[in-house]
Amino acid sequence: MNTYKKPLPKMKNVNRHDGLVSDDPYRDLRFNLLHSCSWVNNSMRQYLQPHGITPKQYSILRILNERIPESLSIQEIRDMLADKMSDASRLVDRLEKKRLIDKFPSDQDRRSNRARITAAGQRLLGEINRDRKLLDGQISERLSDGEIEHLNNLLDRLK
């Protein structure tokens, strides 16, 4: 019995957005991830605009909300953000001006500041989360629940 299988011919991928034919699945993956990330970021930006915050500010509010009643240093916040190059200090300052977080000197190191979400910040997160189905609907129109779970698992492996 011959178990030899002839290799399948290499398939060329046609990117639906730019029409280019590619035989490099890694380049296609990078292209698709970058464009998908951009699409998600733009959707988030539009969704958050009426609430007066940016996606990065929203991430900081979520991080601080998950740590209630504790506070976090600016460095700890930066480490938890997806974009490690973001200027967390500037973002925290803007959220403080909006009275969505409190910023105060650290007891252990007066050169370091800490931040904690305020009641107003918690209320804003509640408003944002109540309407989140609109944002989630943009994804669920394109992917099933099973596909979303599978994609999350794959993306977790890339981190």
Backbone as a chain_set.jsonl record, in Angstrom:
{"seq": "MNTYKKPLPKMKNVNRHDGLVSDDPYRDLRFNLLHSCSWVNNSMRQYLQPHGITPKQYSILRILNERIPESLSIQEIRDMLADKMSDASRLVDRLEKKRLIDKFPSDQDRRSNRARITAAGQRLLGEINRDRKLLDGQISERLSDGEIEHLNNLLDRLK", "coords": {"N": [[0.834, -1.171, 0.0], [0.674, 2.078, -0.961], [1.446, 4.938, 0.68], [2.226, 7.356, -0.051], [1.7, 10.708, -0.673], [1.004, 13.046, -3.052], [2.282, 16.326, -3.005], [0.206, 19.137, -2.443], [-0.502, 21.65, -4.86], [0.983, 24.882, -4.515], [-1.084, 27.392, -3.434], [-2.165, 30.479, -4.674], [-2.856, 33.476, -3.049], [-5.388, 35.844, -3.337], [-5.668, 39.065, -2.52], [-8.488, 40.644, -1.393], [-8.78, 43.378, -1.157], [-6.744, 44.88, -2.421], [-6.318, 43.561, -4.755], [-3.973, 42.301, -5.476], [-1.974, 39.494, -6.284], [-0.657, 37.013, -4.257], [1.897, 34.838, -3.105], [2.866, 34.523, -0.642], [2.166, 33.619, 2.409], [2.794, 34.685, 4.922], [3.284, 37.394, 4.526], [0.744, 38.06, 3.634], [-0.679, 37.536, 5.989], [0.406, 39.481, 7.742], [-0.419, 41.798, 6.37], [-3.234, 41.481, 6.445], [-3.667, 41.459, 9.242], [-2.762, 44.049, 9.953], [-4.535, 45.689, 8.47], [-6.985, 44.815, 9.483], [-6.698, 45.517, 12.154], [-6.537, 48.285, 11.897], [-9.12, 48.796, 10.921], [-10.663, 47.991, 13.147], [-9.689, 49.813, 15.073], [-10.491, 52.272, 13.921], [-13.264, 51.919, 13.973], [-13.662, 51.78, 16.747], [-12.784, 54.343, 17.465], [-14.72, 55.983, 16.212], [-16.972, 55.073, 17.586], [-16.4, 55.814, 20.231], [-16.127, 58.544, 20.086], [-18.495, 60.246, 20.514], [-18.552, 60.082, 23.271], [-16.406, 61.46, 24.093], [-13.797, 60.496, 24.435], [-10.721, 58.776, 23.566], [-9.69, 55.659, 21.943], [-7.349, 54.734, 23.321], [-7.513, 56.121, 25.743], [-9.869, 55.014, 26.662], [-8.996, 52.389, 27.061], [-7.262, 52.784, 29.23], [-9.089, 53.627, 31.202], [-10.594, 51.257, 31.427], [-8.61, 49.48, 32.376], [-7.985, 50.654, 34.879], [-10.498, 50.499, 36.065], [-10.81, 47.766, 36.405], [-9.165, 47.361, 38.539], [-10.204, 48.491, 40.796], [-10.529, 48.823, 44.297], [-7.999, 49.791, 44.083], [-5.018, 51.644, 43.138], [-2.914, 52.428, 40.305], [0.464, 52.704, 39.175], [1.8, 55.022, 36.765], [3.595, 53.75, 35.105], [2.844, 51.053, 35.45], [0.331, 51.145, 34.261], [1.087, 51.798, 31.623], [2.475, 49.458, 30.964], [0.379, 47.669, 30.764], [-1.055, 48.443, 28.58], [-1.913, 47.893, 25.135], [-0.392, 49.187, 23.209], [2.746, 49.728, 23.744], [4.351, 51.899, 23.34], [2.915, 54.144, 23.756], [2.168, 57.381, 25.107], [1.631, 57.27, 28.13], [1.568, 58.957, 30.349], [0.712, 61.456, 29.355], [-1.814, 60.719, 28.4], [-3.056, 59.981, 30.801], [-3.008, 62.468, 32.093], [-4.823, 63.901, 30.482], [-7.182, 62.468, 30.966], [-7.449, 63.005, 33.654], [-7.938, 65.755, 33.603], [-10.476, 65.696, 32.561], [-11.768, 64.756, 34.679], [-12.108, 62.046, 35.016], [-10.375, 60.291, 36.094], [-8.354, 60.122, 39.085], [-5.248, 61.528, 39.854], [-2.306, 61.14, 41.683], [0.53, 61.645, 43.912], [2.799, 58.944, 44.534], [2.921, 57.059, 47.558], [5.181, 55.597, 48.204], [7.172, 56.468, 46.446], [7.797, 59.598, 45.764], [8.416, 60.768, 43.36], [7.022, 59.42, 41.518], [3.816, 58.99, 40.028], [0.455, 57.961, 40.739], [-2.662, 56.48, 39.674], [-6.238, 56.439, 39.784], [-9.487, 55.331, 38.984], [-12.319, 57.508, 38.806], [-15.652, 58.082, 40.199], [-17.106, 59.309, 38.187], [-15.696, 58.422, 35.95], [-16.256, 55.707, 36.106], [-19.02, 55.785, 35.67], [-19.064, 56.739, 33.031], [-17.819, 54.576, 31.703], [-19.814, 52.668, 32.157], [-21.922, 53.748, 30.597], [-20.757, 53.566, 28.05], [-20.402, 50.782, 27.825], [-23.037, 49.887, 27.876], [-24.025, 50.484, 25.361], [-22.454, 48.964, 23.759], [-23.15, 46.837, 22.138], [-23.734, 47.761, 19.622], [-21.231, 48.292, 18.538], [-20.066, 45.74, 18.772], [-21.725, 44.422, 17.025], [-20.785, 45.103, 14.502], [-18.695, 43.375, 14.173], [-19.879, 40.863, 14.627], [-21.509, 40.707, 12.426], [-19.835, 39.874, 10.489], [-18.412, 37.67, 11.433], [-18.981, 34.474, 12.923], [-19.97, 33.353, 16.252], [-18.375, 31.16, 16.951], [-16.233, 31.472, 15.168], [-15.213, 33.886, 16.092], [-14.318, 33.148, 18.655], [-12.374, 31.254, 17.918], [-10.614, 32.875, 16.418], [-9.799, 34.657, 18.433], [-8.365, 32.849, 20.049], [-6.269, 32.139, 18.302], [-5.042, 34.654, 17.897], [-4.226, 35.22, 20.511], [-2.108, 33.466, 20.728], [-0.217, 34.7, 19.152], [0.706, 36.845, 20.587]], "CA": [[0.0, 0.0, 0.0], [1.475, 3.279, -1.097], [0.854, 6.036, 1.434], [2.796, 8.601, -0.557], [0.726, 11.668, -1.195], [1.589, 14.11, -3.844], [2.01, 17.604, -2.345], [-0.751, 20.009, -3.106], [0.15, 22.828, -5.447], [0.917, 26.085, -3.692], [-2.167, 28.248, -3.896], [-1.907, 31.909, -4.603], [-3.924, 34.212, -2.4], [-5.722, 37.128, -3.92], [-6.176, 39.955, -1.499], [-9.714, 41.249, -1.9], [-8.769, 44.837, -1.101], [-5.862, 45.538, -3.384], [-6.313, 42.783, -5.984], [-2.666, 41.725, -5.766], [-1.832, 38.056, -6.082], [0.488, 36.767, -3.392], [2.176, 33.448, -2.724], [3.546, 34.624, 0.65], [1.115, 33.671, 3.429], [3.214, 35.522, 6.048], [3.02, 38.774, 4.117], [-0.715, 38.19, 3.647], [-1.094, 37.593, 7.386], [0.746, 40.814, 8.252], [-1.301, 42.744, 5.696], [-4.583, 41.327, 6.979], [-3.686, 41.896, 10.634], [-2.659, 45.509, 9.993], [-5.772, 46.284, 7.976], [-8.054, 44.503, 10.435], [-6.442, 46.353, 13.331], [-6.918, 49.645, 11.52], [-10.578, 48.82, 10.848], [-11.174, 47.941, 14.521], [-9.363, 51.086, 15.717], [-11.366, 53.314, 13.373], [-14.608, 51.669, 14.512], [-13.622, 52.184, 18.161], [-12.667, 55.808, 17.512], [-16.036, 56.531, 15.889], [-17.891, 54.685, 18.647], [-16.077, 56.541, 21.46], [-16.114, 59.993, 19.859], [-19.57, 60.959, 21.227], [-18.281, 60.032, 24.703], [-15.316, 62.395, 24.348], [-12.511, 59.856, 24.747], [-10.071, 58.015, 22.503], [-9.527, 54.243, 22.292], [-6.296, 54.538, 24.335], [-8.06, 56.592, 27.017], [-10.833, 53.982, 27.05], [-8.218, 51.265, 27.596], [-6.783, 53.153, 30.567], [-10.239, 53.57, 32.102], [-10.913, 49.84, 31.666], [-7.553, 48.92, 33.224], [-8.165, 51.165, 36.243], [-11.769, 49.997, 36.579], [-10.61, 46.372, 36.816], [-8.321, 47.342, 39.738], [-10.885, 49.18, 41.904], [-10.312, 50.207, 44.694], [-6.57, 50.087, 44.074], [-4.484, 52.554, 42.136], [-1.776, 51.901, 39.557], [1.442, 53.699, 38.748], [1.73, 55.305, 35.329], [4.366, 52.677, 34.451], [2.007, 49.845, 35.442], [-0.693, 51.371, 33.231], [1.77, 51.691, 30.321], [2.794, 48.046, 30.731], [-0.852, 46.927, 30.48], [-1.622, 48.895, 27.312], [-1.489, 47.144, 23.951], [0.647, 49.985, 22.566], [3.745, 50.02, 24.781], [5.019, 53.153, 23.017], [2.013, 55.269, 23.975], [2.549, 58.307, 26.159], [0.627, 57.036, 29.171], [1.491, 60.144, 31.223], [-0.12, 62.448, 28.679], [-3.183, 60.192, 28.381], [-3.555, 60.084, 32.179], [-3.26, 63.894, 32.341], [-6.068, 64.287, 29.802], [-8.301, 61.857, 31.688], [-7.579, 63.731, 34.918], [-8.595, 67.035, 33.282], [-11.898, 65.393, 32.341], [-12.22, 64.266, 35.99], [-12.457, 60.629, 34.902], [-9.447, 59.604, 36.991], [-7.578, 60.929, 40.026], [-3.804, 61.285, 39.796], [-1.718, 61.612, 42.937], [1.885, 61.12, 44.123], [2.932, 57.652, 45.193], [3.414, 57.107, 48.938], [6.51, 54.985, 48.256], [8.126, 57.211, 45.621], [7.158, 60.889, 45.456], [8.682, 61.117, 41.958], [6.107, 58.615, 40.715], [2.395, 59.248, 40.226], [-0.473, 56.842, 40.646], [-3.964, 56.891, 39.17], [-7.395, 55.635, 40.178], [-10.686, 55.787, 38.277], [-13.307, 58.206, 39.634], [-17.049, 57.664, 39.997], [-17.492, 59.799, 36.851], [-15.079, 57.498, 35.002], [-17.032, 54.463, 36.156], [-20.308, 56.037, 35.004], [-18.814, 56.805, 31.592], [-17.618, 53.195, 31.237], [-21.138, 52.034, 32.149], [-22.639, 54.223, 29.402], [-20.095, 52.994, 26.872], [-20.657, 49.341, 27.779], [-24.462, 49.647, 27.577], [-24.232, 50.6, 23.915], [-21.392, 48.228, 23.068], [-23.702, 45.882, 21.171], [-23.62, 48.377, 18.297], [-19.857, 48.06, 18.101], [-19.884, 44.293, 18.618], [-22.487, 44.016, 15.854], [-19.964, 45.238, 13.298], [-17.882, 42.154, 14.065], [-20.742, 39.677, 14.525], [-22.046, 40.654, 11.058], [-18.806, 39.285, 9.631], [-17.903, 36.422, 11.997], [-19.859, 33.754, 13.854], [-19.42, 33.255, 17.607], [-17.29, 30.175, 16.916], [-15.092, 32.074, 14.475], [-14.648, 34.894, 16.994], [-13.57, 32.427, 19.684], [-11.199, 30.673, 17.265], [-9.703, 33.969, 16.089], [-9.212, 35.104, 19.704], [-7.362, 31.87, 20.448], [-5.112, 32.28, 17.41], [-4.367, 35.927, 18.173], [-3.556, 35.084, 21.808], [-0.838, 32.749, 20.49], [0.727, 35.601, 18.492], [1.178, 37.883, 21.515]], "C": [[0.881, 1.236, 0.0], [0.78, 4.425, -0.36], [1.424, 7.384, 0.989], [1.692, 9.475, -1.116], [1.473, 12.76, -1.912], [1.287, 15.457, -3.164], [1.029, 18.444, -3.162], [-0.017, 21.188, -3.734], [-0.041, 24.033, -4.543], [-0.151, 27.009, -4.277], [-1.765, 29.702, -3.737], [-3.125, 32.58, -3.991], [-4.145, 35.534, -3.117], [-6.322, 37.968, -2.811], [-7.362, 40.71, -2.068], [-9.652, 42.772, -1.953], [-7.889, 45.472, -2.159], [-5.72, 44.755, -4.686], [-4.981, 42.154, -6.327], [-2.661, 40.237, -5.473], [-0.555, 37.832, -5.281], [0.654, 35.277, -3.15], [2.928, 33.416, -1.405], [2.495, 34.739, 1.756], [1.493, 34.534, 4.629], [2.978, 37.0, 5.744], [1.515, 39.023, 4.125], [-1.243, 38.326, 5.077], [-0.807, 38.978, 7.97], [-0.18, 41.87, 7.661], [-2.701, 42.69, 6.31], [-4.687, 41.77, 8.433], [-3.642, 43.418, 10.735], [-3.955, 46.177, 9.543], [-6.946, 46.001, 8.909], [-7.92, 45.355, 11.688], [-6.865, 47.794, 13.054], [-8.436, 49.787, 11.478], [-11.185, 48.832, 12.252], [-10.906, 49.269, 15.227], [-10.257, 52.217, 15.218], [-12.796, 53.152, 13.886], [-14.686, 52.117, 15.974], [-13.589, 53.707, 18.285], [-14.023, 56.463, 17.251], [-17.043, 56.254, 17.005], [-17.668, 55.529, 19.912], [-16.163, 58.057, 21.313], [-17.253, 60.732, 20.578], [-19.369, 60.995, 22.749], [-17.087, 60.908, 25.085], [-13.993, 61.772, 24.747], [-12.015, 59.084, 23.532], [-9.993, 56.539, 22.895], [-8.452, 53.998, 23.362], [-6.769, 55.009, 25.706], [-9.077, 55.582, 27.556], [-10.1, 52.783, 27.666], [-7.717, 51.561, 29.003], [-7.928, 53.109, 31.573], [-10.607, 52.122, 32.434], [-9.892, 49.199, 32.608], [-7.753, 49.358, 34.672], [-9.456, 50.654, 36.866], [-11.643, 48.559, 37.075], [-9.821, 46.269, 38.117], [-8.967, 48.036, 40.937], [-10.822, 48.311, 43.15], [-8.837, 50.625, 44.639], [-6.206, 51.095, 43.0], [-3.313, 51.87, 41.437], [-0.814, 53.041, 39.251], [1.285, 53.909, 37.244], [2.481, 54.215, 34.559], [3.555, 51.385, 34.387], [0.913, 49.961, 34.385], [-0.075, 51.184, 31.853], [2.034, 50.227, 29.981], [1.557, 47.227, 30.343], [-1.504, 47.342, 29.165], [-1.101, 48.048, 26.164], [-0.336, 47.86, 23.255], [1.635, 50.436, 23.629], [4.454, 51.348, 24.538], [4.134, 54.364, 23.299], [2.51, 56.115, 25.143], [1.491, 58.244, 27.253], [0.48, 58.257, 30.08], [0.572, 61.195, 30.624], [-1.582, 62.002, 28.665], [-3.824, 60.293, 29.763], [-3.877, 61.539, 32.509], [-4.576, 64.339, 31.706], [-7.298, 63.707, 30.503], [-8.525, 62.556, 33.03], [-8.284, 65.074, 34.684], [-10.097, 66.845, 33.061], [-12.556, 64.867, 33.612], [-12.69, 62.811, 35.937], [-11.536, 59.758, 35.74], [-8.85, 60.626, 37.957], [-6.126, 60.537, 39.873], [-3.196, 61.894, 41.052], [-0.333, 61.003, 43.1], [1.854, 59.785, 44.86], [3.437, 57.852, 46.62], [4.844, 56.587, 49.037], [7.566, 55.803, 47.51], [7.458, 58.495, 45.143], [7.424, 61.346, 44.022], [7.709, 60.425, 41.02], [4.661, 58.987, 41.048], [1.597, 57.966, 40.068], [-1.808, 57.376, 40.163], [-5.029, 55.902, 39.616], [-8.597, 56.202, 39.436], [-11.64, 56.464, 39.265], [-14.7, 57.629, 39.383], [-17.534, 58.119, 38.619], [-16.911, 58.889, 35.767], [-15.825, 56.179, 34.953], [-18.382, 54.632, 35.458], [-20.132, 56.076, 33.491], [-18.597, 55.403, 31.018], [-18.948, 52.456, 31.178], [-21.943, 52.437, 30.929], [-22.07, 53.584, 28.139], [-20.442, 51.516, 26.734], [-22.117, 49.015, 27.472], [-24.724, 49.637, 26.077], [-23.248, 49.768, 23.1], [-21.905, 47.238, 22.034], [-23.634, 46.435, 19.752], [-22.235, 48.123, 17.711], [-19.608, 46.572, 17.843], [-20.611, 43.776, 17.377], [-21.704, 44.135, 14.565], [-19.083, 44.007, 13.084], [-18.778, 40.935, 13.858], [-21.45, 39.591, 13.167], [-21.091, 39.913, 10.13], [-18.326, 37.914, 10.104], [-18.933, 35.794, 12.927], [-19.21, 33.744, 15.239], [-18.248, 32.284, 17.652], [-16.046, 30.726, 16.243], [-14.413, 33.131, 15.345], [-13.806, 34.221, 18.067], [-12.278, 31.854, 19.103], [-10.163, 31.75, 16.94], [-9.037, 34.519, 17.351], [-8.117, 34.152, 20.175], [-6.096, 31.98, 19.602], [-4.326, 33.558, 17.716], [-3.652, 35.914, 19.519], [-2.194, 34.4, 21.646], [0.201, 33.635, 19.841], [1.303, 36.657, 19.428], [2.521, 37.525, 22.094]], "O": [[1.732, 1.406, 0.873], [-0.323, 4.833, -0.723], [1.135, 8.42, 1.588], [0.867, 9.04, -1.919], [2.453, 13.311, -1.411], [0.142, 15.701, -2.784], [1.041, 18.444, -4.393], [0.979, 21.664, -3.191], [-1.075, 24.19, -3.895], [-0.118, 27.356, -5.458], [-1.104, 30.083, -2.771], [-4.265, 32.297, -4.359], [-3.198, 36.242, -3.456], [-7.354, 37.621, -2.237], [-7.25, 41.347, -3.115], [-10.394, 43.393, -2.714], [-8.253, 46.497, -2.735], [-5.075, 45.227, -5.623], [-4.86, 41.524, -7.378], [-3.283, 39.784, -4.511], [0.495, 38.394, -5.593], [-0.326, 34.546, -3.007], [3.559, 32.413, -1.072], [1.987, 35.83, 2.015], [0.607, 35.068, 5.296], [2.527, 37.757, 6.604], [1.061, 40.077, 4.57], [-2.137, 39.128, 5.345], [-1.669, 39.576, 8.614], [-0.671, 42.74, 8.381], [-3.28, 43.721, 6.652], [-5.679, 42.386, 8.824], [-4.392, 44.013, 11.508], [-4.417, 47.128, 10.174], [-7.806, 46.86, 9.101], [-8.913, 45.854, 12.217], [-7.484, 48.437, 13.901], [-8.979, 50.787, 11.947], [-12.114, 49.594, 12.52], [-11.787, 49.799, 15.905], [-10.728, 53.032, 16.012], [-13.461, 54.14, 14.197], [-15.657, 52.752, 16.385], [-14.288, 54.283, 19.119], [-14.43, 57.377, 17.968], [-17.869, 57.108, 17.327], [-18.627, 55.912, 20.583], [-16.261, 58.773, 22.309], [-16.997, 61.762, 21.201], [-19.947, 61.839, 23.434], [-16.793, 61.076, 26.268], [-13.148, 62.445, 25.338], [-12.769, 58.78, 22.608], [-10.208, 56.201, 24.059], [-8.634, 53.137, 24.223], [-6.467, 54.377, 26.718], [-9.135, 55.331, 28.759], [-10.54, 52.234, 28.676], [-7.745, 50.689, 29.871], [-7.755, 52.607, 32.683], [-10.898, 51.801, 33.586], [-10.261, 48.464, 33.524], [-7.699, 48.535, 35.586], [-9.504, 50.402, 38.07], [-12.29, 48.176, 38.05], [-9.802, 45.207, 38.74], [-8.338, 48.157, 41.988], [-11.058, 47.109, 43.036], [-8.482, 51.707, 45.107], [-6.979, 51.362, 42.08], [-2.79, 50.864, 41.915], [-1.222, 54.191, 39.091], [0.71, 53.075, 36.544], [2.048, 53.805, 33.482], [3.579, 50.694, 33.369], [0.605, 48.989, 33.695], [-0.64, 50.492, 31.006], [1.839, 49.806, 28.84], [1.679, 46.205, 29.667], [-2.412, 46.662, 28.686], [0.021, 47.544, 26.214], [0.592, 47.216, 22.767], [1.391, 51.414, 24.335], [5.098, 51.871, 25.448], [4.566, 55.499, 23.098], [3.185, 55.62, 26.046], [0.572, 59.062, 27.293], [-0.625, 58.557, 30.533], [-0.262, 61.763, 31.33], [-2.483, 62.809, 28.891], [-4.996, 60.649, 29.882], [-4.899, 61.82, 33.135], [-5.351, 65.07, 32.322], [-8.327, 64.372, 30.618], [-9.662, 62.682, 33.486], [-9.131, 65.477, 35.481], [-10.889, 67.743, 33.346], [-13.751, 64.569, 33.624], [-13.554, 62.397, 36.71], [-11.874, 58.619, 36.061], [-8.839, 61.827, 37.688], [-5.802, 59.353, 39.773], [-3.525, 63.017, 41.436], [-0.037, 59.967, 42.505], [0.988, 59.541, 45.7], [4.281, 58.713, 46.866], [5.63, 57.071, 49.851], [8.73, 55.824, 47.911], [6.646, 58.471, 44.219], [6.725, 62.226, 43.52], [7.588, 60.804, 39.855], [4.328, 59.264, 42.2], [1.997, 57.03, 39.375], [-2.065, 58.578, 40.231], [-4.772, 54.713, 39.801], [-8.714, 57.417, 39.276], [-11.753, 56.044, 40.417], [-14.901, 56.808, 38.489], [-18.286, 57.404, 37.958], [-17.578, 58.619, 34.769], [-16.006, 55.599, 33.882], [-18.835, 53.738, 34.744], [-20.944, 55.518, 32.752], [-19.136, 55.079, 29.96], [-19.187, 51.693, 30.242], [-22.576, 51.595, 30.291], [-22.813, 53.122, 27.273], [-20.745, 51.053, 25.635], [-22.406, 47.979, 26.873], [-25.552, 48.868, 25.588], [-23.221, 49.867, 21.873], [-21.157, 46.842, 21.14], [-23.494, 45.678, 18.792], [-22.094, 47.782, 16.536], [-19.018, 46.195, 16.83], [-20.172, 42.811, 16.751], [-21.923, 43.363, 13.631], [-18.769, 43.648, 11.95], [-18.486, 40.077, 13.026], [-21.94, 38.525, 12.795], [-21.507, 39.386, 9.099], [-17.889, 37.091, 9.299], [-19.663, 36.495, 13.629], [-18.036, 34.086, 15.381], [-17.243, 32.548, 18.311], [-14.929, 30.476, 16.695], [-13.189, 33.257, 15.336], [-12.699, 34.672, 18.36], [-11.216, 31.954, 19.718], [-8.969, 31.553, 17.165], [-7.842, 34.814, 17.341], [-7.067, 34.591, 20.645], [-4.984, 31.921, 20.126], [-3.097, 33.54, 17.785], [-2.592, 36.524, 19.663], [-1.242, 34.729, 22.354], [1.396, 33.361, 19.961], [2.296, 37.301, 19.089], [3.07, 38.282, 22.894]]}, "num_chains": 1, "name": "protein.A"}
